[in-house]
Tab-separated table of C-alpha atoms in Angstrom:
chain	number	residue	atom	x	y	z
A	16	MET	CA	116.149	130.918	80.567
A	17	GLN	CA	113.558	132.870	78.452
A	18	THR	CA	109.733	131.447	78.570
A	19	VAL	CA	107.343	130.479	75.546
A	20	ASP	CA	103.863	130.343	75.969
A	21	LEU	CA	102.339	128.812	72.650
A	22	ILE	CA	98.728	128.696	72.370
A	23	THR	CA	97.128	126.502	69.830
A	24	MET	CA	93.643	127.125	68.460
A	25	GLY	CA	91.906	125.092	65.758
A	26	CYS	CA	92.372	121.829	64.713
A	27	SER	CA	94.929	118.744	64.981
A	28	LYS	CA	96.918	120.220	61.810
A	29	ASN	CA	97.769	123.135	63.869
A	30	LEU	CA	98.685	121.147	67.063
A	31	VAL	CA	101.561	119.639	64.822
A	32	ASP	CA	103.002	122.646	63.742
A	33	SER	CA	102.884	123.920	67.300
A	34	GLU	CA	104.534	120.635	68.527
A	35	ARG	CA	107.470	121.355	65.532
A	36	LEU	CA	107.620	125.082	66.843
A	37	LEU	CA	107.990	124.180	70.364
A	38	TYR	CA	110.978	121.852	69.833
A	39	MET	CA	112.752	124.281	67.968
A	40	PHE	CA	112.465	126.997	70.516
A	41	LYS	CA	113.553	124.237	73.430
A	42	ASN	CA	116.262	123.210	71.097
A	43	ALA	CA	117.261	126.849	70.981
A	44	GLY	CA	117.495	127.116	75.037
A	45	PHE	CA	114.265	128.441	76.001
A	46	ARG	CA	111.620	126.983	78.192
A	47	VAL	CA	108.661	126.190	76.681
A	48	PHE	CA	104.564	125.825	77.663
A	49	HIS	CA	101.931	124.752	75.555
A	50	ASN	CA	98.267	126.278	76.580
A	51	PRO	CA	99.703	126.808	80.112
A	52	LYS	CA	96.852	127.710	82.774
A	53	ILE	CA	98.986	130.427	84.017
A	54	LEU	CA	100.603	132.559	81.409
A	55	HIS	CA	104.239	133.613	81.909
A	56	ARG	CA	105.805	137.212	81.216
A	57	ASP	CA	108.060	136.729	78.173
A	58	ILE	CA	106.814	135.726	75.281
A	59	ALA	CA	103.381	134.270	73.892
A	60	VAL	CA	102.613	132.605	70.318
A	61	VAL	CA	99.192	132.453	69.479
A	62	ASN	CA	98.534	129.466	66.706
A	63	THR	CA	95.327	130.727	65.208
A	64	CYS	CA	92.701	129.020	62.966
A	65	GLY	CA	90.801	131.069	60.724
A	66	PHE	CA	88.192	128.070	59.371
A	67	ILE	CA	84.798	129.314	60.627
A	68	ASN	CA	83.356	132.192	62.221
A	69	ASP	CA	83.132	130.802	65.660
A	70	ALA	CA	86.939	129.806	65.231
A	71	LYS	CA	87.707	133.037	64.190
A	72	THR	CA	85.903	134.722	66.803
A	73	GLU	CA	87.970	132.703	69.751
A	74	SER	CA	91.395	133.125	67.801
A	75	ILE	CA	90.873	137.004	68.019
A	76	GLU	CA	89.538	137.235	71.680
A	77	MET	CA	92.684	135.136	72.656
A	78	ILE	CA	95.040	137.656	70.625
A	79	LEU	CA	93.218	140.563	72.100
A	80	ASN	CA	93.255	139.178	75.720
A	81	LEU	CA	96.842	138.892	75.057
A	82	ALA	CA	97.742	142.144	73.776
A	83	GLU	CA	95.950	143.810	76.596
A	84	ARG	CA	98.055	141.639	78.915
A	85	LYS	CA	100.888	143.200	76.812
A	86	LYS	CA	99.601	146.820	77.456
A	87	GLN	CA	99.717	145.944	81.359
A	88	GLY	CA	102.939	145.495	81.278
A	89	ARG	CA	102.708	141.342	82.020
A	90	LEU	CA	103.772	140.219	78.321
A	91	ASN	CA	106.978	141.295	76.860
A	92	LYS	CA	106.566	140.066	73.455
A	93	LEU	CA	103.293	138.655	71.692
A	94	CYS	CA	103.333	136.699	68.260
A	95	VAL	CA	100.435	135.452	66.031
A	96	MET	CA	101.159	132.561	63.214
A	97	GLY	CA	98.788	130.136	61.788
A	98	CYS	CA	95.470	130.160	59.496
A	99	LEU	CA	94.165	133.527	60.914
A	100	SER	CA	96.706	135.564	59.788
A	101	GLU	CA	97.719	133.803	56.779
A	102	ARG	CA	94.164	135.048	55.652
A	103	TYR	CA	93.995	138.388	57.335
A	104	MET	CA	97.429	139.455	58.273
A	105	GLU	CA	97.095	143.080	56.710
A	106	GLU	CA	93.822	143.558	58.595
A	107	LEU	CA	95.182	142.162	61.913
A	108	ARG	CA	98.358	144.364	61.471
A	109	LYS	CA	96.122	147.517	61.397
A	110	GLU	CA	93.555	146.332	64.102
A	111	ILE	CA	96.219	144.956	66.830
A	112	PRO	CA	99.431	147.187	66.618
A	113	GLU	CA	100.204	145.696	70.219
A	114	VAL	CA	101.276	142.395	68.047
A	115	ASP	CA	104.808	142.441	67.693
A	116	CYS	CA	105.324	139.848	64.490
A	117	PHE	CA	102.698	138.399	62.219
A	118	TYR	CA	103.304	134.887	60.280
A	119	GLY	CA	101.279	132.714	58.423
A	120	LYS	CA	100.171	128.894	57.929
A	121	PHE	CA	103.651	128.171	56.092
A	122	ASN	CA	106.360	130.503	57.111
A	123	TRP	CA	105.930	130.507	61.039
A	124	PRO	CA	109.702	128.501	61.376
A	125	LEU	CA	110.936	132.304	60.320
A	126	LEU	CA	109.338	133.471	63.677
A	127	LEU	CA	112.774	131.874	65.389
A	128	ASN	CA	114.616	134.821	63.170
A	129	GLU	CA	112.514	137.306	65.543
A	130	PHE	CA	114.518	136.061	68.387
A	131	LYS	CA	117.816	135.868	66.828
A	132	ILE	CA	117.813	132.475	66.654
A	133	GLN	CA	120.208	130.991	63.688
A	134	ARG	CA	119.609	127.643	62.213
A	135	THR	CA	121.547	125.806	59.441
A	136	ALA	CA	120.109	124.065	56.564
A	137	SER	CA	120.714	121.017	58.312
A	138	ASP	CA	119.274	121.960	61.279
A	139	CYS	CA	115.950	123.208	59.161
A	140	GLN	CA	116.004	119.520	57.694
A	141	GLN	CA	116.285	117.916	61.059
A	142	GLN	CA	113.368	120.012	62.831
A	143	GLU	CA	111.116	119.086	60.166
A	144	LEU	CA	110.673	115.807	61.595
A	145	LYS	CA	110.992	116.518	65.489
A	146	ARG	CA	108.422	117.517	67.903
A	147	ILE	CA	107.495	117.973	71.326
A	148	LEU	CA	104.455	115.982	71.987
A	149	THR	CA	101.809	117.763	73.486
A	150	THR	CA	99.423	114.663	73.545
A	151	PRO	CA	100.149	111.628	75.995
A	152	LYS	CA	103.146	110.023	75.088
A	153	HIS	CA	101.552	107.118	73.594
A	154	TYR	CA	99.736	108.808	70.712
A	155	ALA	CA	100.455	111.137	68.320
A	156	TYR	CA	98.996	112.936	65.048
A	157	ILE	CA	100.820	112.480	61.695
A	158	LYS	CA	100.204	115.387	59.266
A	159	ILE	CA	100.911	113.823	55.545
A	160	SER	CA	99.923	116.958	53.524
A	161	GLU	CA	98.986	120.124	53.318
A	162	GLY	CA	96.457	122.480	51.192
A	163	CYS	CA	93.702	120.826	49.348
A	164	ASP	CA	92.491	120.790	45.596
A	165	ARG	CA	88.835	120.095	46.245
A	166	HIS	CA	87.101	123.751	46.080
A	167	CYS	CA	84.011	123.151	47.926
A	168	ALA	CA	81.829	126.067	47.288
A	169	TYR	CA	81.365	127.050	51.073
A	170	CYS	CA	85.188	126.386	52.428
A	171	ALA	CA	87.694	128.680	53.011
A	172	ILE	CA	90.540	126.353	53.452
A	173	PRO	CA	92.108	126.359	49.856
A	174	ILE	CA	92.029	130.356	50.370
A	175	ILE	CA	94.179	129.873	53.436
A	176	THR	CA	96.140	126.532	52.489
A	177	GLY	CA	96.473	126.879	48.480
A	178	ARG	CA	96.957	123.508	46.251
A	179	HIS	CA	97.346	119.832	47.910
A	180	ARG	CA	101.146	119.397	48.512
A	181	SER	CA	102.210	115.867	49.956
A	182	ARG	CA	105.180	114.969	52.136
A	183	PRO	CA	107.330	112.296	50.769
A	184	ILE	CA	106.466	109.178	52.093
A	185	GLU	CA	110.247	108.478	53.428
A	186	ASP	CA	109.723	111.177	55.670
A	187	ILE	CA	106.531	110.176	57.042
A	188	LEU	CA	107.648	106.638	58.048
A	189	LYS	CA	110.601	108.097	59.347
A	190	GLU	CA	109.144	110.274	61.749
A	191	VAL	CA	106.765	107.481	62.833
A	192	GLU	CA	109.886	105.403	63.232
A	193	GLU	CA	111.101	108.309	65.628
A	194	LEU	CA	107.984	108.602	67.347
A	195	VAL	CA	107.813	104.885	68.125
A	196	ALA	CA	111.130	104.703	69.315
A	197	GLY	CA	110.070	107.316	71.734
A	198	GLY	CA	107.266	105.424	72.899
A	199	THR	CA	104.281	106.614	70.877
A	200	HIS	CA	102.193	103.627	69.506
A	201	GLU	CA	99.001	104.923	68.310
A	202	PHE	CA	99.037	107.411	65.267
A	203	GLN	CA	96.243	109.505	64.016
A	204	ILE	CA	96.436	110.381	60.299
A	205	ILE	CA	95.693	113.752	59.252
A	206	ALA	CA	95.320	116.056	56.474
A	207	GLN	CA	93.197	118.469	54.936
A	208	GLU	CA	91.983	115.563	52.589
A	209	LEU	CA	93.814	112.365	53.189
A	210	THR	CA	92.653	110.546	50.137
A	211	PHE	CA	94.138	112.553	47.581
A	212	TYR	CA	97.514	111.892	49.076
A	213	GLY	CA	100.368	111.253	46.686
A	214	VAL	CA	99.051	112.689	43.545
A	215	ASP	CA	101.125	115.844	43.386
A	216	LEU	CA	104.413	113.857	44.163
A	217	TYR	CA	103.722	110.442	42.198
A	218	LYS	CA	101.051	111.255	39.586
A	219	GLU	CA	98.750	108.574	41.520
A	220	ARG	CA	96.922	108.057	44.882
A	221	LYS	CA	99.813	106.589	47.446
A	222	ILE	CA	97.045	106.738	50.676
A	223	ALA	CA	96.627	103.101	50.419
A	224	GLN	CA	100.749	101.826	49.926
A	225	LEU	CA	101.556	104.801	52.881
A	226	ILE	CA	99.566	103.135	55.273
A	227	GLU	CA	100.374	99.628	54.510
A	228	ARG	CA	104.097	100.808	55.132
A	229	MET	CA	103.602	102.375	58.218
A	230	ALA	CA	101.602	99.256	59.451
A	231	ASP	CA	104.652	97.159	58.859
A	232	ILE	CA	106.514	99.364	61.299
A	233	LYS	CA	107.344	97.278	64.279
A	234	GLY	CA	105.832	99.249	67.526
A	235	VAL	CA	102.788	100.838	65.729
A	236	LYS	CA	99.470	99.507	67.596
A	237	TRP	CA	97.036	101.384	66.058
A	238	ILE	CA	96.733	103.662	62.918
A	239	ARG	CA	93.730	105.735	62.537
A	240	LEU	CA	92.315	107.549	59.501
A	241	HIS	CA	90.617	111.126	59.455
A	242	TYR	CA	89.362	113.735	57.055
A	243	ALA	CA	88.576	111.373	53.885
A	244	TYR	CA	86.716	112.892	50.817
A	245	PRO	CA	84.063	110.593	49.412
A	246	THR	CA	84.497	112.069	45.540
A	247	ASP	CA	86.596	109.465	43.880
A	248	PHE	CA	87.239	107.574	47.240
A	249	PRO	CA	90.383	105.049	47.139
A	250	LEU	CA	88.947	101.581	48.018
A	251	ASP	CA	92.271	99.932	48.069
A	252	LEU	CA	92.496	101.812	51.464
A	253	LEU	CA	89.915	99.543	52.845
A	254	LYS	CA	91.834	96.170	51.358
A	255	VAL	CA	94.576	97.509	53.755
A	256	MET	CA	92.249	98.197	56.241
A	257	LYS	CA	91.045	94.493	56.331
A	258	GLU	CA	94.437	92.907	56.110
A	259	LYS	CA	96.398	95.089	58.473
A	260	ASN	CA	95.098	94.101	62.376
A	261	ASN	CA	97.007	97.290	63.188
A	262	VAL	CA	94.822	99.669	60.897
A	263	CYS	CA	91.702	101.121	62.979
A	264	HIS	CA	88.386	99.847	61.385
A	265	TYR	CA	87.657	103.594	61.782
A	266	LEU	CA	87.284	106.015	58.700
A	267	ASP	CA	86.562	109.953	58.976
A	268	ILE	CA	84.965	110.828	55.884
A	269	ALA	CA	83.151	114.173	55.903
A	270	LEU	CA	79.710	113.740	53.524
A	271	GLN	CA	78.258	117.312	54.329
A	272	HIS	CA	74.788	116.486	53.168
A	273	SER	CA	72.665	113.778	51.337
A	274	SER	CA	70.580	116.025	48.674
A	275	THR	CA	71.780	115.942	45.249
A	276	SER	CA	70.577	119.612	44.708
A	277	VAL	CA	72.763	120.885	48.011
A	278	LEU	CA	75.513	118.691	47.348
A	279	ASP	CA	75.748	120.099	43.809
A	280	LYS	CA	75.293	123.737	44.961
A	281	MET	CA	78.300	122.959	47.610
A	282	HIS	CA	80.460	121.786	44.460
A	283	ARG	CA	81.106	118.203	46.192
A	284	ASN	CA	81.117	116.395	42.707
A	285	ILE	CA	79.131	113.600	43.845
A	286	THR	CA	75.507	112.709	44.073
A	287	ALA	CA	73.344	111.455	46.618
A	288	THR	CA	72.983	107.870	45.204
A	289	GLN	CA	76.719	107.441	44.534
A	290	GLN	CA	77.274	108.906	48.261
A	291	LYS	CA	75.010	106.220	49.561
A	292	HIS	CA	76.711	103.475	47.314
A	293	LEU	CA	79.909	104.260	48.644
A	294	ILE	CA	78.879	103.984	52.168
A	295	GLU	CA	77.523	100.657	51.617
A	296	GLU	CA	80.610	99.489	50.000
A	297	ILE	CA	82.951	100.647	53.112
A	298	ARG	CA	80.625	98.652	55.168
A	299	ARG	CA	80.496	95.653	52.999
A	300	GLN	CA	84.515	95.246	52.734
A	301	VAL	CA	84.641	96.128	56.698
A	302	PRO	CA	81.505	95.365	58.500
A	303	ASP	CA	82.174	96.694	61.981
A	304	ILE	CA	84.103	99.846	60.672
A	305	ALA	CA	82.916	103.112	62.415
A	306	LEU	CA	82.252	105.844	60.502
A	307	ARG	CA	82.571	109.400	61.374
A	308	THR	CA	81.373	111.949	59.514
A	309	THR	CA	79.953	115.606	59.503
A	310	PHE	CA	76.891	117.233	58.137
A	311	MET	CA	76.074	120.902	57.545
A	312	VAL	CA	72.745	122.585	57.764
A	313	GLY	CA	71.092	125.609	56.761
A	314	TYR	CA	73.149	125.769	53.562
A	315	PRO	CA	71.614	128.517	50.659
A	316	GLY	CA	69.045	127.077	49.177
A	317	GLU	CA	68.444	124.199	51.456
A	318	THR	CA	64.688	123.376	51.616
A	319	ASP	CA	62.394	121.482	53.897
A	320	GLU	CA	62.468	118.571	51.713
A	321	ASP	CA	66.431	118.795	51.423
A	322	PHE	CA	66.513	118.746	55.357
A	323	LYS	CA	64.024	115.945	55.422
A	324	ASN	CA	66.226	113.967	52.875
A	325	LEU	CA	69.019	114.183	55.434
A	326	LEU	CA	67.123	112.991	58.358
A	327	ASP	CA	66.188	110.309	56.417
A	328	PHE	CA	69.770	109.390	55.352
A	329	VAL	CA	70.854	109.564	58.581
A	330	SER	CA	68.250	107.648	60.405
A	331	GLU	CA	68.943	104.739	57.530
A	332	MET	CA	72.928	105.075	57.542
A	333	LYS	CA	73.255	105.061	61.493
A	334	PHE	CA	76.531	106.418	61.550
A	335	GLU	CA	78.940	105.625	64.566
A	336	ARG	CA	80.013	108.942	65.144
A	337	MET	CA	78.826	112.149	63.449
A	338	GLY	CA	79.311	115.787	63.804
A	339	ALA	CA	76.804	118.963	62.313
A	340	PHE	CA	77.010	122.615	62.261
A	341	ALA	CA	75.174	125.413	60.926
A	342	TYR	CA	76.477	127.019	57.633
A	343	SER	CA	78.493	130.546	57.952
A	344	GLU	CA	79.125	132.720	55.269
A	345	GLU	CA	82.936	132.878	54.467
A	346	GLU	CA	83.749	135.719	52.478
A	347	ASN	CA	85.207	135.394	48.715
A	348	THR	CA	84.048	131.838	48.730
A	349	PRO	CA	82.262	130.544	45.734
A	350	ALA	CA	78.965	130.224	48.073
A	351	ALA	CA	79.517	133.340	49.530
A	352	LEU	CA	79.857	135.109	45.954
A	353	LYS	CA	76.982	133.201	44.051
A	354	TYR	CA	74.533	132.642	47.001
A	355	SER	CA	72.618	134.913	49.444
A	356	ASP	CA	72.820	133.324	52.806
A	357	THR	CA	68.739	133.786	53.568
A	358	ILE	CA	67.855	130.598	55.781
A	359	SER	CA	67.283	132.448	58.997
A	360	GLU	CA	69.637	131.730	62.255
A	361	ASP	CA	66.595	130.326	63.858
A	362	VAL	CA	65.834	127.769	60.989
A	363	LYS	CA	69.447	126.884	61.133
A	364	GLN	CA	69.693	126.172	64.952
A	365	GLN	CA	66.136	124.514	64.641
A	366	ARG	CA	67.419	122.454	62.045
A	367	LEU	CA	70.844	121.518	63.760
A	368	ASP	CA	69.021	120.646	67.235
A	369	LYS	CA	66.622	118.138	65.479
A	370	LEU	CA	69.690	116.482	63.507
A	371	MET	CA	71.632	116.024	66.540
A	372	ALA	CA	68.583	115.007	68.577
A	373	LEU	CA	68.195	111.865	66.099
A	374	GLN	CA	71.773	111.349	66.084
A	375	GLN	CA	71.574	110.985	69.942
A	376	GLU	CA	69.015	108.060	69.421
A	377	ILE	CA	71.050	106.296	67.032
A	378	TYR	CA	74.088	106.673	69.304
A	379	THR	CA	72.393	105.078	72.152
A	380	GLU	CA	71.227	102.209	70.038
A	381	ILE	CA	74.963	101.582	68.814
A	382	MET	CA	76.369	101.906	72.632
A	383	ALA	CA	73.545	99.764	73.707
A	384	LYS	CA	74.576	96.787	71.336
A	385	ARG	CA	78.150	96.838	72.877
A	386	ILE	CA	77.069	95.960	76.000
A	387	GLY	CA	78.626	92.462	77.066
A	388	SER	CA	81.250	92.628	74.228
A	389	ILE	CA	84.882	92.319	75.019
A	390	MET	CA	86.757	94.698	73.639
A	391	GLU	CA	90.877	96.020	73.257
A	392	VAL	CA	91.055	99.218	75.212
A	393	VAL	CA	93.896	101.590	75.521
A	394	VAL	CA	94.391	103.520	78.761
A	395	ASP	CA	94.748	107.228	78.485
A	396	GLU	CA	94.458	108.689	82.026
A	397	ARG	CA	93.191	108.047	85.696
A	398	GLU	CA	90.355	110.289	86.707
A	399	GLY	CA	88.535	110.189	89.953
A	400	ASP	CA	87.065	106.734	90.545
A	401	TYR	CA	87.909	105.511	87.233
A	402	TYR	CA	90.533	105.026	84.370
A	403	ILE	CA	90.022	106.483	81.235
A	404	GLY	CA	90.369	104.444	77.815
A	405	ARG	CA	89.332	104.336	74.268
A	406	THR	CA	88.764	101.535	71.651
A	407	GLN	CA	89.940	101.328	68.483
A	408	PHE	CA	86.728	103.267	67.170
A	409	ASP	CA	87.458	106.394	69.330
A	410	SER	CA	89.627	109.186	68.416
A	411	PRO	CA	91.225	111.152	71.115
A	412	GLU	CA	89.320	114.511	71.814
A	413	VAL	CA	86.364	114.178	69.153
A	414	ASP	CA	85.133	110.600	70.087
A	415	GLY	CA	83.501	108.728	73.433
A	416	VAL	CA	85.555	106.986	76.152
A	417	VAL	CA	85.609	103.614	78.272
A	418	TYR	CA	85.200	104.426	81.818
A	419	ILE	CA	87.083	101.287	83.355
A	420	THR	CA	86.556	100.380	87.080
A	421	PRO	CA	89.710	99.889	88.832
A	422	PRO	CA	90.842	96.260	89.240
A	423	ILE	CA	91.672	95.129	92.720
A	424	ASN	CA	95.093	95.425	93.715
A	425	LYS	CA	96.244	96.393	90.286
A	426	GLN	CA	97.282	99.748	88.460
A	427	LEU	CA	96.793	100.253	84.897
A	428	ARG	CA	99.298	101.744	82.880
A	429	LYS	CA	98.907	104.895	80.830
A	430	GLY	CA	99.406	103.611	77.119
A	431	CYS	CA	98.872	100.075	77.547
A	432	PHE	CA	96.317	97.936	76.110
A	433	TYR	CA	93.724	95.955	78.150
A	434	LYS	CA	91.091	93.395	77.491
A	435	VAL	CA	87.828	95.301	78.873
A	436	LYS	CA	84.299	93.759	79.179
A	437	ILE	CA	81.560	96.356	78.537
A	438	THR	CA	78.752	96.188	81.399
A	439	ASP	CA	77.071	99.852	80.821
A	440	ALA	CA	76.864	102.109	78.186
A	441	ASN	CA	75.237	105.824	77.766
A	442	GLU	CA	74.542	107.535	74.531
A	443	PHE	CA	78.336	108.641	74.382
A	444	ASP	CA	80.620	106.341	76.380
A	445	LEU	CA	81.089	102.913	77.422
A	446	TYR	CA	81.712	101.646	81.033
A	447	GLY	CA	83.282	98.180	82.007
A	448	SER	CA	86.104	96.113	83.649
A	449	ILE	CA	89.580	94.605	83.233
A	450	ILE	CA	89.254	90.968	81.997
A	451	LYS	CA	91.573	88.769	83.827
A	452	GLN	CA	94.725	87.873	81.450
């Protein structure tokens, strides 16, 4: 049997594509490996990311390393797919001729033709839902749409992915049902912009109805929402979150900045006041919600006053989860075409460091308040002297964890839920012990 090493770069949306491709290869008789520590000789496929400069560089370095491996005779075939090759396919073909085939973000199933794998129309339809999970069996990512209609000035995603395209509700629910039947009970709902879900198919936003129906599927324990957009946020989603106890009180909603002038230059179509009122309304309706957000520093035209405004906003809002990054110019975006990137890299880094130092203080304060509480925790793995778990407020890979002291004469099961008393905390993680049940 030939081997396929599939290497995924970038986000969880790419990961879902990789999981589907792994299934297709395995179903055709290949031995498949995802992000293997030791590479095999037959076939390597790189699923690339093209979002920001660091991600592009990482993807290119991986391709170049594999191309060198092929030149040395230690790899027979090298294929590239995903966002980077969607955007720069012709340039990559010229610069890295060692790559045997390039596919983009959406035509990657055609990669199977390269290996003479024939599929019927029914095979194609069935394999849209079939995946080999690369995550622990108890949780999975569910991609509900592709593309984005927002056109933020700094962002290359619409250039890469095109217009927003929702998957039909019934297809998504069927996929969840099949995963539940296989032992999965925690679902991270992902999209470039999930709050726009349904507008193209149903002429109205359907994210609340989708999550409500998903929550009614027997065996679904947790549903967690990622990548919301603040402008015209569908507040009926909060009603579902309150009424369905398996919809986590967690929302990933990228705000990007707090200054109206910067938000205007970013083409975010929201003012600072509107944004603040939205956060206050979300917390009014779901008081214990954990909000994850992202901010950008060093955007063209960001003044010292704009940055101080951002610090004050973060200090006031006290987000439970926050990421930040410095602006990097993306060619052919509205920001790159209209504005000069005149803020120095040193100033960007200083602002980024200051923002993250502030957030670390906020983390420490929030986590300390959880000491003494009893929380439901799902166990992901055993590591050294602890079991590693997460609460409903912790998404895999991006948030903190709970270190659980092993109970005497009892093993905890991966993927099972336990009541844990929190006994200690640092700025990122919690520590606790199992409550006898």
